[in-house]
XYZ file of C-alpha atoms in Angstrom:
542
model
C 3.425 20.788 23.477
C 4.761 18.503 26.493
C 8.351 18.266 26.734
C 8.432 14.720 27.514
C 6.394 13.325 25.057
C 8.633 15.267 22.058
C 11.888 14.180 23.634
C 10.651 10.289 23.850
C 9.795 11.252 19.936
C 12.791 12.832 18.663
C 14.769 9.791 20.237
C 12.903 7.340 18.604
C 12.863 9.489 15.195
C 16.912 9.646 15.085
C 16.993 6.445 16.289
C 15.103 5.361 12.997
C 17.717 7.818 11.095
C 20.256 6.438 12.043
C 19.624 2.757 11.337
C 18.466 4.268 7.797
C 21.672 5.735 6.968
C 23.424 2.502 8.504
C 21.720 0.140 6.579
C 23.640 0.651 3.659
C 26.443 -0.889 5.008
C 24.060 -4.081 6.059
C 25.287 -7.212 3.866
C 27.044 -4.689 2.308
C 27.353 -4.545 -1.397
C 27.410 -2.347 -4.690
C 24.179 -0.003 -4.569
C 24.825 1.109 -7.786
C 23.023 -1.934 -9.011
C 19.543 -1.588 -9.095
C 19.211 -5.525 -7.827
C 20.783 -4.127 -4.692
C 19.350 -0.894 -4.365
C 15.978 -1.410 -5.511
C 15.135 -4.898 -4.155
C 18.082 -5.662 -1.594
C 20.305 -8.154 -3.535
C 17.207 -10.564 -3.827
C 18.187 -12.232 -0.169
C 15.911 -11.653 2.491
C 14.524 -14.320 4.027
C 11.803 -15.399 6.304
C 12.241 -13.504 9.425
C 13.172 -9.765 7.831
C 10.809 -10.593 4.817
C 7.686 -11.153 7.540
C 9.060 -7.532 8.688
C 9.509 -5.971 5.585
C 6.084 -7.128 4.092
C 4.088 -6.558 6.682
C 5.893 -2.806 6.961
C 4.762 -2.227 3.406
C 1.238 -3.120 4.000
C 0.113 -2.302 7.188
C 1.119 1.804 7.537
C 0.490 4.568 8.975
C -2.426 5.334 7.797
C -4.164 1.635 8.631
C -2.838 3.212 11.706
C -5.082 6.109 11.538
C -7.562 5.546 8.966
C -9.150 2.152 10.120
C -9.933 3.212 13.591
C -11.209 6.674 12.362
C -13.829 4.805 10.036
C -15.420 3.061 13.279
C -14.998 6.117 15.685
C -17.397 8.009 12.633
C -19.223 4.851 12.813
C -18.996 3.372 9.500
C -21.079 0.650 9.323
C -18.355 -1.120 6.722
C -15.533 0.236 8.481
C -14.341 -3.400 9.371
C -13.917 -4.344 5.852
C -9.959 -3.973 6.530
C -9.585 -6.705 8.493
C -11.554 -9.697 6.049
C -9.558 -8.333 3.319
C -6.103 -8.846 4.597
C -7.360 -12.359 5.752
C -8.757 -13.000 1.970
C -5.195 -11.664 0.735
C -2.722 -14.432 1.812
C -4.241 -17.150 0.184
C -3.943 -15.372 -3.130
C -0.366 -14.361 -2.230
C 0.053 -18.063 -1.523
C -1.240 -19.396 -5.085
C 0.512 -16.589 -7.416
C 3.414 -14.546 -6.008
C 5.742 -17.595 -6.268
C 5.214 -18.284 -9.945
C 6.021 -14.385 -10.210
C 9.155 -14.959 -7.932
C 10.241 -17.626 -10.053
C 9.717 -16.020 -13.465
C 11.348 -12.983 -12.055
C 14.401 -14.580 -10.958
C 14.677 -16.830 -14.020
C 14.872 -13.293 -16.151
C 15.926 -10.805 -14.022
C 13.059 -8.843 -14.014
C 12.880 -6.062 -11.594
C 8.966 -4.814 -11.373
C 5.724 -6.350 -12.571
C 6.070 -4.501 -16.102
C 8.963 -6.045 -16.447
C 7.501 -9.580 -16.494
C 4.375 -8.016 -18.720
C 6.562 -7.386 -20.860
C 8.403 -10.321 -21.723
C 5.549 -12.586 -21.402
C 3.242 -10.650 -23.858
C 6.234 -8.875 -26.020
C 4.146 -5.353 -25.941
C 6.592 -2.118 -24.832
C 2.874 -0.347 -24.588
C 1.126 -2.580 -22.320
C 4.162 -2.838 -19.992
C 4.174 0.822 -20.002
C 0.401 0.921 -19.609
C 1.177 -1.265 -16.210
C 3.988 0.972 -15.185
C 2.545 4.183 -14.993
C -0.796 2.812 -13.595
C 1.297 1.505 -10.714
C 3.414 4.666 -10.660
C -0.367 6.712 -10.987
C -1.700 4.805 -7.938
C 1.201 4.676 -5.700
C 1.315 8.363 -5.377
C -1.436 9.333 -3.581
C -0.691 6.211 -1.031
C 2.727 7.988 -0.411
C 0.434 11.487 0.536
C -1.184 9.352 2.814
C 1.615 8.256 4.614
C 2.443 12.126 5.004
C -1.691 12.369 6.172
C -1.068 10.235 9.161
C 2.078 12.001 10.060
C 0.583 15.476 9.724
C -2.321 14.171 12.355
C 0.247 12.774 14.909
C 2.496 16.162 14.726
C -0.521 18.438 14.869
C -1.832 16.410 18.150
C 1.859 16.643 19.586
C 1.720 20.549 19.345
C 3.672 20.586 16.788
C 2.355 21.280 13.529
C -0.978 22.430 11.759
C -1.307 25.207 15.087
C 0.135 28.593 12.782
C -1.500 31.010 10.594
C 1.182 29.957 8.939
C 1.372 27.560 6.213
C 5.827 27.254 6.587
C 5.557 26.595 10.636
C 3.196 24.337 10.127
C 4.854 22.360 7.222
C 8.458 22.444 8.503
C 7.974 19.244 10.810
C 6.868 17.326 7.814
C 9.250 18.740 5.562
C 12.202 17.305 7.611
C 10.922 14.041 8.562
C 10.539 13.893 4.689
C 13.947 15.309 4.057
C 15.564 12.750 6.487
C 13.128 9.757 4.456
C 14.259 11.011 1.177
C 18.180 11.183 2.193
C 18.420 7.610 4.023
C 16.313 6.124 1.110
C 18.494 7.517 -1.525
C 21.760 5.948 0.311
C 20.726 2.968 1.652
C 17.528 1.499 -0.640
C 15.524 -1.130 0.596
C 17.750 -1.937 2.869
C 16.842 1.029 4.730
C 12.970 0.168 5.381
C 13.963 -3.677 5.681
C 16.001 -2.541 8.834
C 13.995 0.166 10.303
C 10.671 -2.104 10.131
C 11.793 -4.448 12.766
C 11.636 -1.049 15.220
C 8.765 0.121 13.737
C 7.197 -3.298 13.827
C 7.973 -4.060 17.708
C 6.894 -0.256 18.812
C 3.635 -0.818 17.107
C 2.621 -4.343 18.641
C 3.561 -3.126 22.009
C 1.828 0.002 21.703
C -1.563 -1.803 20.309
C -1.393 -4.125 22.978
C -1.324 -1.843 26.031
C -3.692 0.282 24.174
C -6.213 -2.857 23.908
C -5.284 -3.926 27.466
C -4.829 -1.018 29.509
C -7.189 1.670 28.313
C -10.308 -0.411 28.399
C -9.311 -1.346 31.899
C -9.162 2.452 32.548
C -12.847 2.629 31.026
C -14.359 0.033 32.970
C -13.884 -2.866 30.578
C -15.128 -4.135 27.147
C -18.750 -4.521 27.963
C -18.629 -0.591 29.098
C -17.154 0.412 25.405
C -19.413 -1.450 23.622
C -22.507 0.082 25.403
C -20.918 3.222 25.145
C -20.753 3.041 21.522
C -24.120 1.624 20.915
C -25.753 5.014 23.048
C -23.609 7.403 20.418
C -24.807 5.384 17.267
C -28.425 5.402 18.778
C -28.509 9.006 19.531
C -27.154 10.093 16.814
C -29.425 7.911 14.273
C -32.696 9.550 16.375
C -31.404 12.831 16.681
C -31.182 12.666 12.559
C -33.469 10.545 11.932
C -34.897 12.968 9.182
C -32.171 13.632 7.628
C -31.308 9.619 7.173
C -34.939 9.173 5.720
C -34.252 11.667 2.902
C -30.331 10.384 2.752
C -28.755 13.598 3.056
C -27.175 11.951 6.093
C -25.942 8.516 6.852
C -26.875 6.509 9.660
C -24.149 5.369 12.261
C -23.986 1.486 13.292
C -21.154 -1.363 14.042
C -22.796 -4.029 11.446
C -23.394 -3.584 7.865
C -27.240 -4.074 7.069
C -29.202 -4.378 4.056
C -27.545 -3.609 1.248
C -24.774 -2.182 3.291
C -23.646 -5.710 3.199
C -22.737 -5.805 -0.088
C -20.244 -2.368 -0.169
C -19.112 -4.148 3.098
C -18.119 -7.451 1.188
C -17.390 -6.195 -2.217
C -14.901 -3.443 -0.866
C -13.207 -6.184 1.285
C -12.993 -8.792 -2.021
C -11.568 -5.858 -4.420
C -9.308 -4.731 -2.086
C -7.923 -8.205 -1.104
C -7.504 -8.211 -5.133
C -5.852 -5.102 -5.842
C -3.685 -5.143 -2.643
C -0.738 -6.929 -4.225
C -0.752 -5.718 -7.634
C 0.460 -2.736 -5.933
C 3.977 -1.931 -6.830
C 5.736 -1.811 -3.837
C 4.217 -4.623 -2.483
C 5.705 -6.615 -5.234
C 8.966 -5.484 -4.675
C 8.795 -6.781 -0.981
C 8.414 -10.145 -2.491
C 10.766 -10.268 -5.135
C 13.109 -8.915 -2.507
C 13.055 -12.468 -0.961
C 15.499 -15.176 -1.563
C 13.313 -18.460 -2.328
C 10.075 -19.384 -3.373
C 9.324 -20.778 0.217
C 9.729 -17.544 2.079
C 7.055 -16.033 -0.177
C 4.793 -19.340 1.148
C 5.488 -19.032 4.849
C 5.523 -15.454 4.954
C 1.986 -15.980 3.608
C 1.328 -18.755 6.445
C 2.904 -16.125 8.895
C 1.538 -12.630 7.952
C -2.124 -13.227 9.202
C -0.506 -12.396 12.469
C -1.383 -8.650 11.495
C -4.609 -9.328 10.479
C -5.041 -9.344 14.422
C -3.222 -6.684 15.112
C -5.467 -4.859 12.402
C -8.398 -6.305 14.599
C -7.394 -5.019 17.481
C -6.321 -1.806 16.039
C -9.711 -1.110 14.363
C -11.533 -1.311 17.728
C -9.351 1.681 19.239
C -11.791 3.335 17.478
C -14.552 2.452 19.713
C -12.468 3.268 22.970
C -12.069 6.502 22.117
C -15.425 7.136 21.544
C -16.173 5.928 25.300
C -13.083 7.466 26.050
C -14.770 10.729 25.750
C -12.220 11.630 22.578
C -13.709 14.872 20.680
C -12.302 15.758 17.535
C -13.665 17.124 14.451
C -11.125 14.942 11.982
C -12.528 11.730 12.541
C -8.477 10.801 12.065
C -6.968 12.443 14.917
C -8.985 10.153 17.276
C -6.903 7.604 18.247
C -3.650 10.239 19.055
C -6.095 12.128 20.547
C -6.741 9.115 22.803
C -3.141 8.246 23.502
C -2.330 11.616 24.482
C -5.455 11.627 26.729
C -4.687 8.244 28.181
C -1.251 7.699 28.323
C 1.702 8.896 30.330
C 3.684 11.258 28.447
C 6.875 8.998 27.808
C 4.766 6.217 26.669
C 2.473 8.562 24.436
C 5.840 9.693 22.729
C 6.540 6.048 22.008
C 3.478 6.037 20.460
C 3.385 8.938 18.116
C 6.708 7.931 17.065
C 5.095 4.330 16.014
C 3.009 6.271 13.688
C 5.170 8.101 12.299
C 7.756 5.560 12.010
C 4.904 3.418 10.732
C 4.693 5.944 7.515
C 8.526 6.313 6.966
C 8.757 2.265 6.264
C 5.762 1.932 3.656
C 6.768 5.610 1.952
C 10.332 4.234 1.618
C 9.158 1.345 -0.330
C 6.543 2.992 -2.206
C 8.945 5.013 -3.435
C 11.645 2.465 -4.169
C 9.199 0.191 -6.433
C 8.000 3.355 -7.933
C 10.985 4.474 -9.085
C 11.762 1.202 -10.076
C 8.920 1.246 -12.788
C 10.041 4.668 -14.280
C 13.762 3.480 -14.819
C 12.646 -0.102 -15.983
C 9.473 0.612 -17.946
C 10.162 4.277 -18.986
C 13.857 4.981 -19.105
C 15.579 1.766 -19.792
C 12.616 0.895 -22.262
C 12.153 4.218 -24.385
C 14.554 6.371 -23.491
C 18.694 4.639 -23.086
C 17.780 1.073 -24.142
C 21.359 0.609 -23.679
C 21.796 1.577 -20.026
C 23.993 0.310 -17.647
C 23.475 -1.052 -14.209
C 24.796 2.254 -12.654
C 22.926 3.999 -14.878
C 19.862 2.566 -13.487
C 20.384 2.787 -9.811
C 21.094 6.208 -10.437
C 17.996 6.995 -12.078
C 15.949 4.972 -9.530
C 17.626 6.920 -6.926
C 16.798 10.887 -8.275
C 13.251 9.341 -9.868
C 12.571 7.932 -5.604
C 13.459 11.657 -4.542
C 11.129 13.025 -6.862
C 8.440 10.754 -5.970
C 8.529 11.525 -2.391
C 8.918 15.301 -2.987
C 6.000 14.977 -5.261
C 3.270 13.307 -2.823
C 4.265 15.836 -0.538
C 3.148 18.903 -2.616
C 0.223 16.638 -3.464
C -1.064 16.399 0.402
C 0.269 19.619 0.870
C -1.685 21.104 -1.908
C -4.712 19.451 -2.246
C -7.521 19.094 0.421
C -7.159 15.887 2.988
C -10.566 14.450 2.187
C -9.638 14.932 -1.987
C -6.306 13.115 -1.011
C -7.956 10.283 1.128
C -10.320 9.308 -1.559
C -7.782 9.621 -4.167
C -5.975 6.803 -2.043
C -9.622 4.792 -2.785
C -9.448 5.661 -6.545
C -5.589 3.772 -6.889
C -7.325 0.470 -5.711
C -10.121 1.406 -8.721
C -6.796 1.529 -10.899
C -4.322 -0.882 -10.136
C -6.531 -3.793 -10.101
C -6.747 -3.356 -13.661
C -3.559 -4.704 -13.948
C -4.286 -7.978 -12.598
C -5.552 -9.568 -16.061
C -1.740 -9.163 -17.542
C -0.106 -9.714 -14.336
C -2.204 -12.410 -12.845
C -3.734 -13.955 -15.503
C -0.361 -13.960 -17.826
C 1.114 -16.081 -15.016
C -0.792 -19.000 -15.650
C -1.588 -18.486 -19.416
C -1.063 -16.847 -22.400
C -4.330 -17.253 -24.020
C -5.246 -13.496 -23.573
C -3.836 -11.150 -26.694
C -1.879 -8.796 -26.028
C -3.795 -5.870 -27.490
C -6.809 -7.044 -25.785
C -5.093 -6.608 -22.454
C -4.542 -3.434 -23.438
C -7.620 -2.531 -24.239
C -9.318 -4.137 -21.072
C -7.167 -2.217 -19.347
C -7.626 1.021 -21.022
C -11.794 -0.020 -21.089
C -11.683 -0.827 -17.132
C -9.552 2.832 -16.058
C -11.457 4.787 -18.295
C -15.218 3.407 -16.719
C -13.345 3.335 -13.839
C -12.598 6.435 -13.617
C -15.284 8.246 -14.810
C -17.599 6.397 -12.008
C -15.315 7.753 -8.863
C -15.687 11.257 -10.596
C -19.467 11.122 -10.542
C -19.197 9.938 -6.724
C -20.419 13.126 -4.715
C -19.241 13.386 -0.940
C -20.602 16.524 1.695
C -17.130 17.632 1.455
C -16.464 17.427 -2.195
C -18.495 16.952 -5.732
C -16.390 14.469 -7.466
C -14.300 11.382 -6.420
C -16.044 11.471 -2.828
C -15.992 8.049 -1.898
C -15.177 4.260 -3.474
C -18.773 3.088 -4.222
C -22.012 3.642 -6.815
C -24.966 1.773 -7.219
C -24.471 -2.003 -9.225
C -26.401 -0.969 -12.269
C -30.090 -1.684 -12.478
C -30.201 -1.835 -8.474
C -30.129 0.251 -5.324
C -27.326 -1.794 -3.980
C -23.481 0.304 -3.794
C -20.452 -2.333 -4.721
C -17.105 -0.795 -5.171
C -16.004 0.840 -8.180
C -12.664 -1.351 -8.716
C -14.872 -4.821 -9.160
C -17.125 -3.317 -11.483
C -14.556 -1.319 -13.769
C -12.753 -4.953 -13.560
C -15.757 -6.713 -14.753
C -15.853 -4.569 -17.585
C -11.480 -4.857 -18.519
C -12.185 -8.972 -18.228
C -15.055 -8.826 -20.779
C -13.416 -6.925 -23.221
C -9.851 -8.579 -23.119
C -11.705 -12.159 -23.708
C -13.922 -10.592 -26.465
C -11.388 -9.150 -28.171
C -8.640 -12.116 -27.768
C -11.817 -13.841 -30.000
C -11.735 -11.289 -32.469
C -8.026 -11.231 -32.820
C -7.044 -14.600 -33.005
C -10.056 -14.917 -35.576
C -8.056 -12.135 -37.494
C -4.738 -13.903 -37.101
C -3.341 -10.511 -35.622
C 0.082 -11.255 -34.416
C 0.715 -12.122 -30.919
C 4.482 -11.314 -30.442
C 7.036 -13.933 -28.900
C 6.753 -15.207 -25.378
C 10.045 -15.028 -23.611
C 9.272 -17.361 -20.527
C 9.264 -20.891 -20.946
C 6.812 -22.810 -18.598
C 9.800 -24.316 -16.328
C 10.583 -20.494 -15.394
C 7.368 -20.371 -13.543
C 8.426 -23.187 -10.939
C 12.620 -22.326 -10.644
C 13.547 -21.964 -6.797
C 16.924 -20.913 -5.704
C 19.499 -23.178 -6.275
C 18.041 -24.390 -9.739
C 20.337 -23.410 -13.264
C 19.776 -20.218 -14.628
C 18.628 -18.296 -11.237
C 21.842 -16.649 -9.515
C 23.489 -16.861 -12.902
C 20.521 -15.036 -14.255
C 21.465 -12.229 -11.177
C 25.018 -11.272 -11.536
C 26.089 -7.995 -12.605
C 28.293 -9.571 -15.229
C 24.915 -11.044 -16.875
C 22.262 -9.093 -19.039
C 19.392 -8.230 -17.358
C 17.072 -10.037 -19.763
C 17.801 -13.369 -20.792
């Protein structure tokens, strides 16, 4: 453990804490609302929105995971960086028809808006707790990439002892959980502008500086290609009778296809996510959405540049058996001490932001969808901030005996199987934003159809580490060619919703009442009905 680097950390960490705790007096107002607590009074706009979004998506464990994928050479270990490219323009064409519905009606999470549009309690619930189902294992991997950057530091993960190790993590979690609880969103809406700056300046002297320190680009790059080839010949046997997998930087063969169907479902299923939702909705116009979708691609470079870390610290000489702990490994190797405490804390700060929020939307969906809709139809507004708040401390509390119980691998590809899950949602999210031709029971069923194949493909995936969910791809049926789970089990939830839709408008089965009117889709701030629609004094559903 070096003294310096920890103190640079702990600064940085209460620095964060702080700001957490002090957020709830930012544009202060009554967080026992859940408009306030939950989505921060619907106001951000462009500037903390770009901050907040981009906090949400790009965490700590893009941070650690994308990088790691190359430095085990991967040969579809870039597929991050297409995929958040592919993403905006999609954000572009249907999160402002969802901000615009949303505000109309006051609805809080996407299963809110599923429900009023298709008048099904079951198929909003089916929505919630898929969102609530695939969040949690992208909260444990927020707690993944802090557990690497603590046992690095000295830390943690160095006992016989399961309590030393864990008592790090436990705090930083404690300290989440406490300034989350007080503050809500507003707490990871003010903390990502730090965690935001330390992370672009510590990418860019990474990218600069340590290459310099190498001998340069070309050096890296030839360095890499040497471990690739000498790994490939040394197991060349192996690779013939594919009980090992050959190391490369481009996707060949039908590589490409696992390469560009994992970047395509992912770019799908990244905003049906819950939390990322709840960054938008957060937002105070339907033109911040739109330029925050013309601005965000700035990451996308910043992902770029990140992912190629992973290459310096192979010719940096990095050796680690967790292909995960690479890139600390190479800041603490290359870096001064002060500045390699700015950039742990960057990590770790980098999880705090996207667990907040996680948690946040989360418990949003249980109080909304579950509580409110099953359980005290009749509940106030204080009544639902205060079950979003204990239902967020429970979420957090639960990923971490997840990551803490389960192995790391079991928990990484868990991550995998959410994006398998939550793009099922897309055909009553998406799809019910522009029409309302599917049934509503067919929705259902797709979506029950698509998790169950779903599903049951990931389990029959079989790793060198583990025998069931080991990975995010299978074979396209019929062919020797891997796509990713998500787009097939997809495939499969489209079919059947359409098919059945057939079948039960032929039957005349009833359809239930649409409560959105086709104006709702296009109201922007300012227009009737939208702050009305928000005031405490107002139901929540119009």
């Amino acid at each position: 453990m070096n003294g310096v680097v920890l103190g640079v950390f702990v600064f940085l960490f209460l620095l964060v804490t702080v700001l957490g705790f002090a957020a709830a007096r930012w544009r202060a107002a009554d967080l026992d609302s859940l408009d306030e607590w939950g989505l921060g009074g619907r106001g951000f706009g462009t500037f903390i929105a770009w901050f907040l979004i981009g906090g949400d998506i790009y965490t700590a464990y893009t941070f650690i995971a994308v990088p790691a994928t190359l430095y085990a050479g991967s040969v579809v270990g870039f597929f991050a960086v297409p995929y958040t490219i592919v993403v905006y323009p999609l954000i572009f064409l249907f999160l402002p028809r969802l901000w615009s519905v949303s505000h109309r009606h006051g609805y809080v999470t996407p299963a809110d808006f599923v429900q009023g549009r298709y008048d099904s309690r079951g198929l909003a619930l089916a929505v919630a707790l898929t969102g609530i189902l695939a969040t949690m294992p992208y909260i444990a991997l927020q707690l993944v990439g802090m557990q690497v950057v603590l046992q690095v530091m000295g830390i943690g993960g160095t006992s016989d002892s399961w309590y030393v190790n864990d008592v790090p993590l436990f705090l930083a979690f404690a300290v989440l959980a406490a300034y989350t609880y007080s503050s809500g969103l507003r707490a990871p809406a003010l903390i990502a502008f730090v965690k935001d700056a330390l992370i672009y300046v510590v990418i860019l002297v990474a990218v600069f500086y340590i290459p310099h320190q190498l001998g340069g680009w070309g050096h890296v790059f030839s360095s890499v290609t040497e471990s690739f080839d000498a790994f490939n010949s040394e197991n060349a046997d192996a690779i013939a009778a594919g009980t090992a997998v050959p190391k490369g930087t481009m996707p060949v063969g039908a590589a490409q296809w696992a390469y560009g169907s994992l970047a395509l479902g992912s770019a799908l299923a990244l905003f049906m996510y819950p939390h990322s939702v709840t960054g938008v909705l957060s937002t105070r116009s339907r033109s911040v959405i739109r330029r925050n979708a013309a601005l965000l691609p700035a990451y996308s470079f910043l992902l770029g540049l990140l992912a190629l870390l992973g290459f310096v610290a192979i010719a940096a000489g990095v050796k680690v058996e967790n292909p995960q702990q690479s890139v600390p490994q190479l800041f603490e190797d290359q870096f001064s001490p002060w500045f390699a405490g700015v950039a742990f804390a960057a990590i770790v700060i980098g999880a705090l932001v996207p667990a907040a929020i996680m948690s946040i939307a989360a418990a949003n969906l249980w109080t909304r969808n579950v509580y409110k809709a099953f359980i005290n139809r009749d509940a106030t507004h204080a009544q639902e901030a205060t079950q979003s708040k204990v239902a967020s401390l429970l979420v957090k509390f639960g990923a971490l005996a997840f990551v803490l119980a389960l192995s790391k691998e079991f928990a990484i590809n868990l991550q995998l199987l959410g994006g398998v899950w939550i793009l099922q949602t897309m055909p009553a999210i998406v799809i019910g934003l522009y029409t309302r031709w599917l049934h509503r029971w067919a929705v259902l069923a797709g979506w029950a159809a698509g998790m169950a194949w779903g599903t049951w493909l990931a389990y029959g995936v079989a790793s060198p580490t583990q025998q069931h969910f080991g990975g995010p791809l299978v074979f396209f049926p019929g062919t020797e060619t891997k796509v990713y789970i998500a787009l097939l089990a997809f495939a499969l939830n489209l079919v059947v919703a359409v098919v059945l839709t057939v079948a039960l408008r032929a039957a005349g089965v009833a359809e239930g009442v649409d409560q959105t009117r086709p104006q709702d889709y296009h109201a922007d701030q300012g227009d009737p009905g939208v702050e009305e629609e928000l005031s405490p004094e107002t139901p929540i559903h119009a």
